[in-house]
XYZ file of N, CA and C in Angstrom:
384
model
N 67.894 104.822 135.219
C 67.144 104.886 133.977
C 67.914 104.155 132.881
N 67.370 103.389 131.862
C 67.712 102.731 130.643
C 67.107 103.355 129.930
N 68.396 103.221 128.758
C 68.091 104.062 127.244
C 68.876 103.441 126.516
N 67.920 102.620 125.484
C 67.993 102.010 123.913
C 68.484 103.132 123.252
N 69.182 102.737 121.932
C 68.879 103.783 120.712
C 69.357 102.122 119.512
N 68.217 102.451 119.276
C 68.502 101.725 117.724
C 69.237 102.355 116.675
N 69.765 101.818 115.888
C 70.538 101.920 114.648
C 70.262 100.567 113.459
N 70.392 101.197 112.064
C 70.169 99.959 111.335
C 69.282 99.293 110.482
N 68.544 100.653 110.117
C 67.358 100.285 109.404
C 68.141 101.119 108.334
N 66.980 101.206 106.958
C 66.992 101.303 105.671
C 66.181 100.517 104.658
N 66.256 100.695 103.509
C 65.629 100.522 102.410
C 66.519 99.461 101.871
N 65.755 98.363 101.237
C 66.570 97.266 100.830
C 65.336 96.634 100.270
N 65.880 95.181 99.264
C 65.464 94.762 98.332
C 64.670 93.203 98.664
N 63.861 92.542 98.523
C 63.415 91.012 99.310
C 64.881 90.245 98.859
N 64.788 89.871 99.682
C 65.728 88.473 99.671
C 67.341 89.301 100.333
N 67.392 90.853 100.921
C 68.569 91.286 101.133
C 68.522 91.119 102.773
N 69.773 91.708 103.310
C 69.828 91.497 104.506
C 70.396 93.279 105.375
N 69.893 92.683 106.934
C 70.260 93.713 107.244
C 70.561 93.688 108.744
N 71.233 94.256 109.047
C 71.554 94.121 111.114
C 71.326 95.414 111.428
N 70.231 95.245 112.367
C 69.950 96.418 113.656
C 70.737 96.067 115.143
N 71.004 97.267 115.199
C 71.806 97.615 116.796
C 71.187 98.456 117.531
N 71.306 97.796 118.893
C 70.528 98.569 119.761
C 71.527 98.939 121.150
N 71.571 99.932 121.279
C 72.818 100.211 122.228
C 72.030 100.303 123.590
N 72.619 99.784 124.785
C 72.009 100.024 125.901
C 72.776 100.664 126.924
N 72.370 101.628 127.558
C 72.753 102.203 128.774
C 72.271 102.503 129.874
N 72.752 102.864 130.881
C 71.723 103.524 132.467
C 72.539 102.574 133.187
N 71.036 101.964 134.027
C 71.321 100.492 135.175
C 72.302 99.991 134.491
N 72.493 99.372 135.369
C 73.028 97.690 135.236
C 72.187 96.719 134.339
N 72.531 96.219 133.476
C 71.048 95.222 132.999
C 71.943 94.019 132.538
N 72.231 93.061 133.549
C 72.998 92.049 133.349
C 71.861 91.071 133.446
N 71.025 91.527 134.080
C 69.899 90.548 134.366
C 68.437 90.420 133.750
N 69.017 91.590 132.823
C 67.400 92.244 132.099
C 67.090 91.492 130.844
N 65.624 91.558 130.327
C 65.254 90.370 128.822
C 65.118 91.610 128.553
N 65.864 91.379 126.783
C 65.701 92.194 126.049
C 64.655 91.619 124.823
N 64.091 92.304 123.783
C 63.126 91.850 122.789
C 63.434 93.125 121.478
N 63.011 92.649 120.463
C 62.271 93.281 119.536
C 61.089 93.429 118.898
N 60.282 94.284 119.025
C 59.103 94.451 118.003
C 59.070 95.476 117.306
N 58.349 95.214 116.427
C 57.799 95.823 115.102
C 56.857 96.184 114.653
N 56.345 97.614 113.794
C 54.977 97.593 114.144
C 55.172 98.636 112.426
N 54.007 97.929 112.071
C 53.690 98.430 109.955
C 52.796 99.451 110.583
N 52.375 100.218 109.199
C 51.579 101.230 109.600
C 50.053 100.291 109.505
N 49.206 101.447 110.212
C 47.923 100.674 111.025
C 47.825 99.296 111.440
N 48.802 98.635 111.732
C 49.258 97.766 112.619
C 49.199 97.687 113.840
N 49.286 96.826 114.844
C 49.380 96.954 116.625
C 51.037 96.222 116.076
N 51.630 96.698 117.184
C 52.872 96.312 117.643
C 53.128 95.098 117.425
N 54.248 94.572 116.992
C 54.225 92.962 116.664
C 55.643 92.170 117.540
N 55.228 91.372 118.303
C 56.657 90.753 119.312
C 57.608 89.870 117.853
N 58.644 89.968 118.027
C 60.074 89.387 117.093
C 60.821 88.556 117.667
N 61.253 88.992 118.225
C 62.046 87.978 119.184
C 62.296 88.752 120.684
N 62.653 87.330 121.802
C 63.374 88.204 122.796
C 64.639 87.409 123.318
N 65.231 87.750 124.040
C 66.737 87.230 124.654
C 67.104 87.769 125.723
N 67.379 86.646 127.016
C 67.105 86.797 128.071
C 69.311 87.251 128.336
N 69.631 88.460 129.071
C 70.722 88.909 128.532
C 71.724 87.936 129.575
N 71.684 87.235 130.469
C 72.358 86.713 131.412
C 72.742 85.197 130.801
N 71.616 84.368 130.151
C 71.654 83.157 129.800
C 71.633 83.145 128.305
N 71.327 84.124 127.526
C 71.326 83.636 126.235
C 70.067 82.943 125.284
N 69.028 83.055 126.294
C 67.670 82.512 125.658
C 67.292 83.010 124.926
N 66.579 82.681 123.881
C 65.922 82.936 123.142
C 64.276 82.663 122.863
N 64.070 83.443 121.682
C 62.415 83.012 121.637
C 61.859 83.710 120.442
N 61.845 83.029 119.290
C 61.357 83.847 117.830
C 59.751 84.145 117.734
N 58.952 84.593 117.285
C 57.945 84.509 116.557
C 58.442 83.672 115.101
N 57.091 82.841 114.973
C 57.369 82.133 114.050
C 56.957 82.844 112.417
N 56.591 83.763 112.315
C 57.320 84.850 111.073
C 58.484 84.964 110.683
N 59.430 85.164 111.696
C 60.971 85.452 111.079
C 61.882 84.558 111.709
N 61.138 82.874 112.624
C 62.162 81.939 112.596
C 62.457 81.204 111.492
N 64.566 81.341 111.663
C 65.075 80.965 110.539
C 65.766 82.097 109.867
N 65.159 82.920 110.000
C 65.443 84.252 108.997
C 66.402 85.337 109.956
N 65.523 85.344 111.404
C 66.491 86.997 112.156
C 67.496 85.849 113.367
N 68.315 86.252 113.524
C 68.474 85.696 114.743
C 69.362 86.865 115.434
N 69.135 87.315 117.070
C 69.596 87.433 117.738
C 70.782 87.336 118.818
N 71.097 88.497 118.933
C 72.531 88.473 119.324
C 73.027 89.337 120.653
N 73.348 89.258 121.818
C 73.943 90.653 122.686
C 75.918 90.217 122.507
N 76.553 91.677 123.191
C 77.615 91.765 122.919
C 78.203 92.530 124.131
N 78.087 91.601 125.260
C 78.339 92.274 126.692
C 79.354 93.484 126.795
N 80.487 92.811 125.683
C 81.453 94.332 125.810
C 80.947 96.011 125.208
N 80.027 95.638 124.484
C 79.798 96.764 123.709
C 77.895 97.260 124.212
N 77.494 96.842 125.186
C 76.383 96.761 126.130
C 75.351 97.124 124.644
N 75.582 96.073 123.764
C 74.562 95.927 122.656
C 73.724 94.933 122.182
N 72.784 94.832 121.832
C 71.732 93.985 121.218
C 71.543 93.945 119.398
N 71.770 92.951 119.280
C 71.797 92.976 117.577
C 71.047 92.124 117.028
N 70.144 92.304 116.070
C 69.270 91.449 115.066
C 69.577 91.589 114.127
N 70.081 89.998 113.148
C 70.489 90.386 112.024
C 69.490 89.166 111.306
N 68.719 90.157 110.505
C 68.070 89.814 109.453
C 68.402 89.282 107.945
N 68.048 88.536 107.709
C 68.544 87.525 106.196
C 67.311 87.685 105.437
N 67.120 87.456 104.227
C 65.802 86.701 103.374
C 64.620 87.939 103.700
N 64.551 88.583 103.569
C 64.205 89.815 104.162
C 62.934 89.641 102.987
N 61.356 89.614 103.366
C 60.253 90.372 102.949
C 59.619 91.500 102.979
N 59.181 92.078 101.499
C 58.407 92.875 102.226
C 57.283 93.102 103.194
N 56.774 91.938 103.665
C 56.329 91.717 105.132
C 56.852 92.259 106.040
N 58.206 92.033 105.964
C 58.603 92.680 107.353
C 58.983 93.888 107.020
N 58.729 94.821 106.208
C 58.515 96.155 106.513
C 57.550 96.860 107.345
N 58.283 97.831 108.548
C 58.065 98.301 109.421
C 58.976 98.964 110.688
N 58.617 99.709 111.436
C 59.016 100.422 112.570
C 59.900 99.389 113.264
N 60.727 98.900 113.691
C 61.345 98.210 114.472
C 61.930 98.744 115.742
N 61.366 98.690 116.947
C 61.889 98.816 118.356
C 62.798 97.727 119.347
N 63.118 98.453 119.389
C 63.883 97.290 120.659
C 63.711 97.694 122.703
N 63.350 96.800 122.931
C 62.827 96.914 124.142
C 62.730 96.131 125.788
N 63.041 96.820 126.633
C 64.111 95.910 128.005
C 63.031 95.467 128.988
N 63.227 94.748 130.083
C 61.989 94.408 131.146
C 63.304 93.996 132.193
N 63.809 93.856 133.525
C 64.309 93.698 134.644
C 63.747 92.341 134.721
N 62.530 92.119 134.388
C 61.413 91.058 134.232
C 62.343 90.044 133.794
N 62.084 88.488 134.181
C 62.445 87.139 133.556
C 60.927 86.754 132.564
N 60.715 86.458 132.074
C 59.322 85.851 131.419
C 59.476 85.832 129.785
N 60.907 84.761 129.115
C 60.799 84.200 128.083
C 59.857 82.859 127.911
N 60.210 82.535 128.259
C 59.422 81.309 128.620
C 57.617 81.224 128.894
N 57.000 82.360 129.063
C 55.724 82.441 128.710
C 55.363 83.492 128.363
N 53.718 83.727 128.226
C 53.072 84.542 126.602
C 53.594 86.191 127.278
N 53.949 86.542 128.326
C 54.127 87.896 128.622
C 55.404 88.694 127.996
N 56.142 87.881 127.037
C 56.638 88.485 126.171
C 55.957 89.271 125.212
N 55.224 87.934 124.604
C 54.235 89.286 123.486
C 53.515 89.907 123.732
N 53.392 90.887 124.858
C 52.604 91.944 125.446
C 53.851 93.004 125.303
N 53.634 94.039 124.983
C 54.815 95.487 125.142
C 54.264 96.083 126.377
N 53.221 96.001 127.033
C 53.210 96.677 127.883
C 53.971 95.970 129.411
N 54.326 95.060 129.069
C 55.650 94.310 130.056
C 56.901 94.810 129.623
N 57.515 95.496 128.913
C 58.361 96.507 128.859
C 58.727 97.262 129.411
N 59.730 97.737 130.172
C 59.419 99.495 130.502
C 60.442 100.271 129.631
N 61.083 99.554 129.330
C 62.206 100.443 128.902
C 61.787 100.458 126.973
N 61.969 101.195 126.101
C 61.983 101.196 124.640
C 62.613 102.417 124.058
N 63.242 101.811 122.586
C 64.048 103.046 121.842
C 63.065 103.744 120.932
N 63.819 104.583 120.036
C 62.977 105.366 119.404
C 62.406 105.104 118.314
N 62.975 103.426 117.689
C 62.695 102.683 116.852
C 63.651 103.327 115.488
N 63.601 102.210 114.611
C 64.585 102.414 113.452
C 63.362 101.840 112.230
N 63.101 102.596 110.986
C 62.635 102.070 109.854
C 63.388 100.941 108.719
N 62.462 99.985 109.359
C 63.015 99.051 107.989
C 62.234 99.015 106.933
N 62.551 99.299 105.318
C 61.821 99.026 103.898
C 62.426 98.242 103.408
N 61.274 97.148 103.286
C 61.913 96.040 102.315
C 60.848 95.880 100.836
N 61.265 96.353 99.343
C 60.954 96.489 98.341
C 60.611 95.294 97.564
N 59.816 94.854 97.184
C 59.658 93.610 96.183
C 60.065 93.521 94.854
């Protein structure tokens, strides 16, 4: 079994910044894509980015390319998004979430239900 826990949200101002951590444990997941999404209230779930944990791939939504970029930290079996330039747009629920799955490279990232694994999510407020 894999288990996320996010850390790293809060209340902050447009234009501030902020880094979420997502700690991973269980399996082995040397081989696993990790992602983030986000989801506002009465919203559907929104894909952020993902990063494939073996090679280092990447893959933004073009909302926050430029702005978040992604990070893992093999020693510390963590996932980090650190956010810059911060809107209140992107206020919302932020999850982070695993798949065993390879599939950066096409649209079955932005589906969550190709997931299996997800944390309990962390609140980000960003104030205008």
């Amino acid at each position: 079994q894999v288990q996320l826990v996010e850390s790293g949200g809060g209340l902050v101002q447009a234009g501030d910044s902020l880094r979420l951590s997502c700690a991973v444990s269980g399996r082995p997941f040397s081989s696993y894509t990790m992602a983030w999404f986000r989801q506002a209230p009465g919203k559907e779930r929104e894909f952020v980015v993902i990063i494939t944990w073996s090679s280092g791939t990447t893959y933004y939504a073009d909302s926050v390319k430029g702005r978040f970029t992604i990070a893992r930290d093999n020693a510390k079996n963590t996932v980090f998004l650190q956010m810059n330039s911060l809107k209140p747009e992107d206020t919302a629920v932020y999850y982070c979430a695993a798949s065993p799955l390879f599939f950066t490279y096409d649209p079955r990232r932005y589906d969550p239900s190709r997931y299996d694994y997800w944390g309990q999510g962390t609140q980000v407020t960003v104030s205008s």
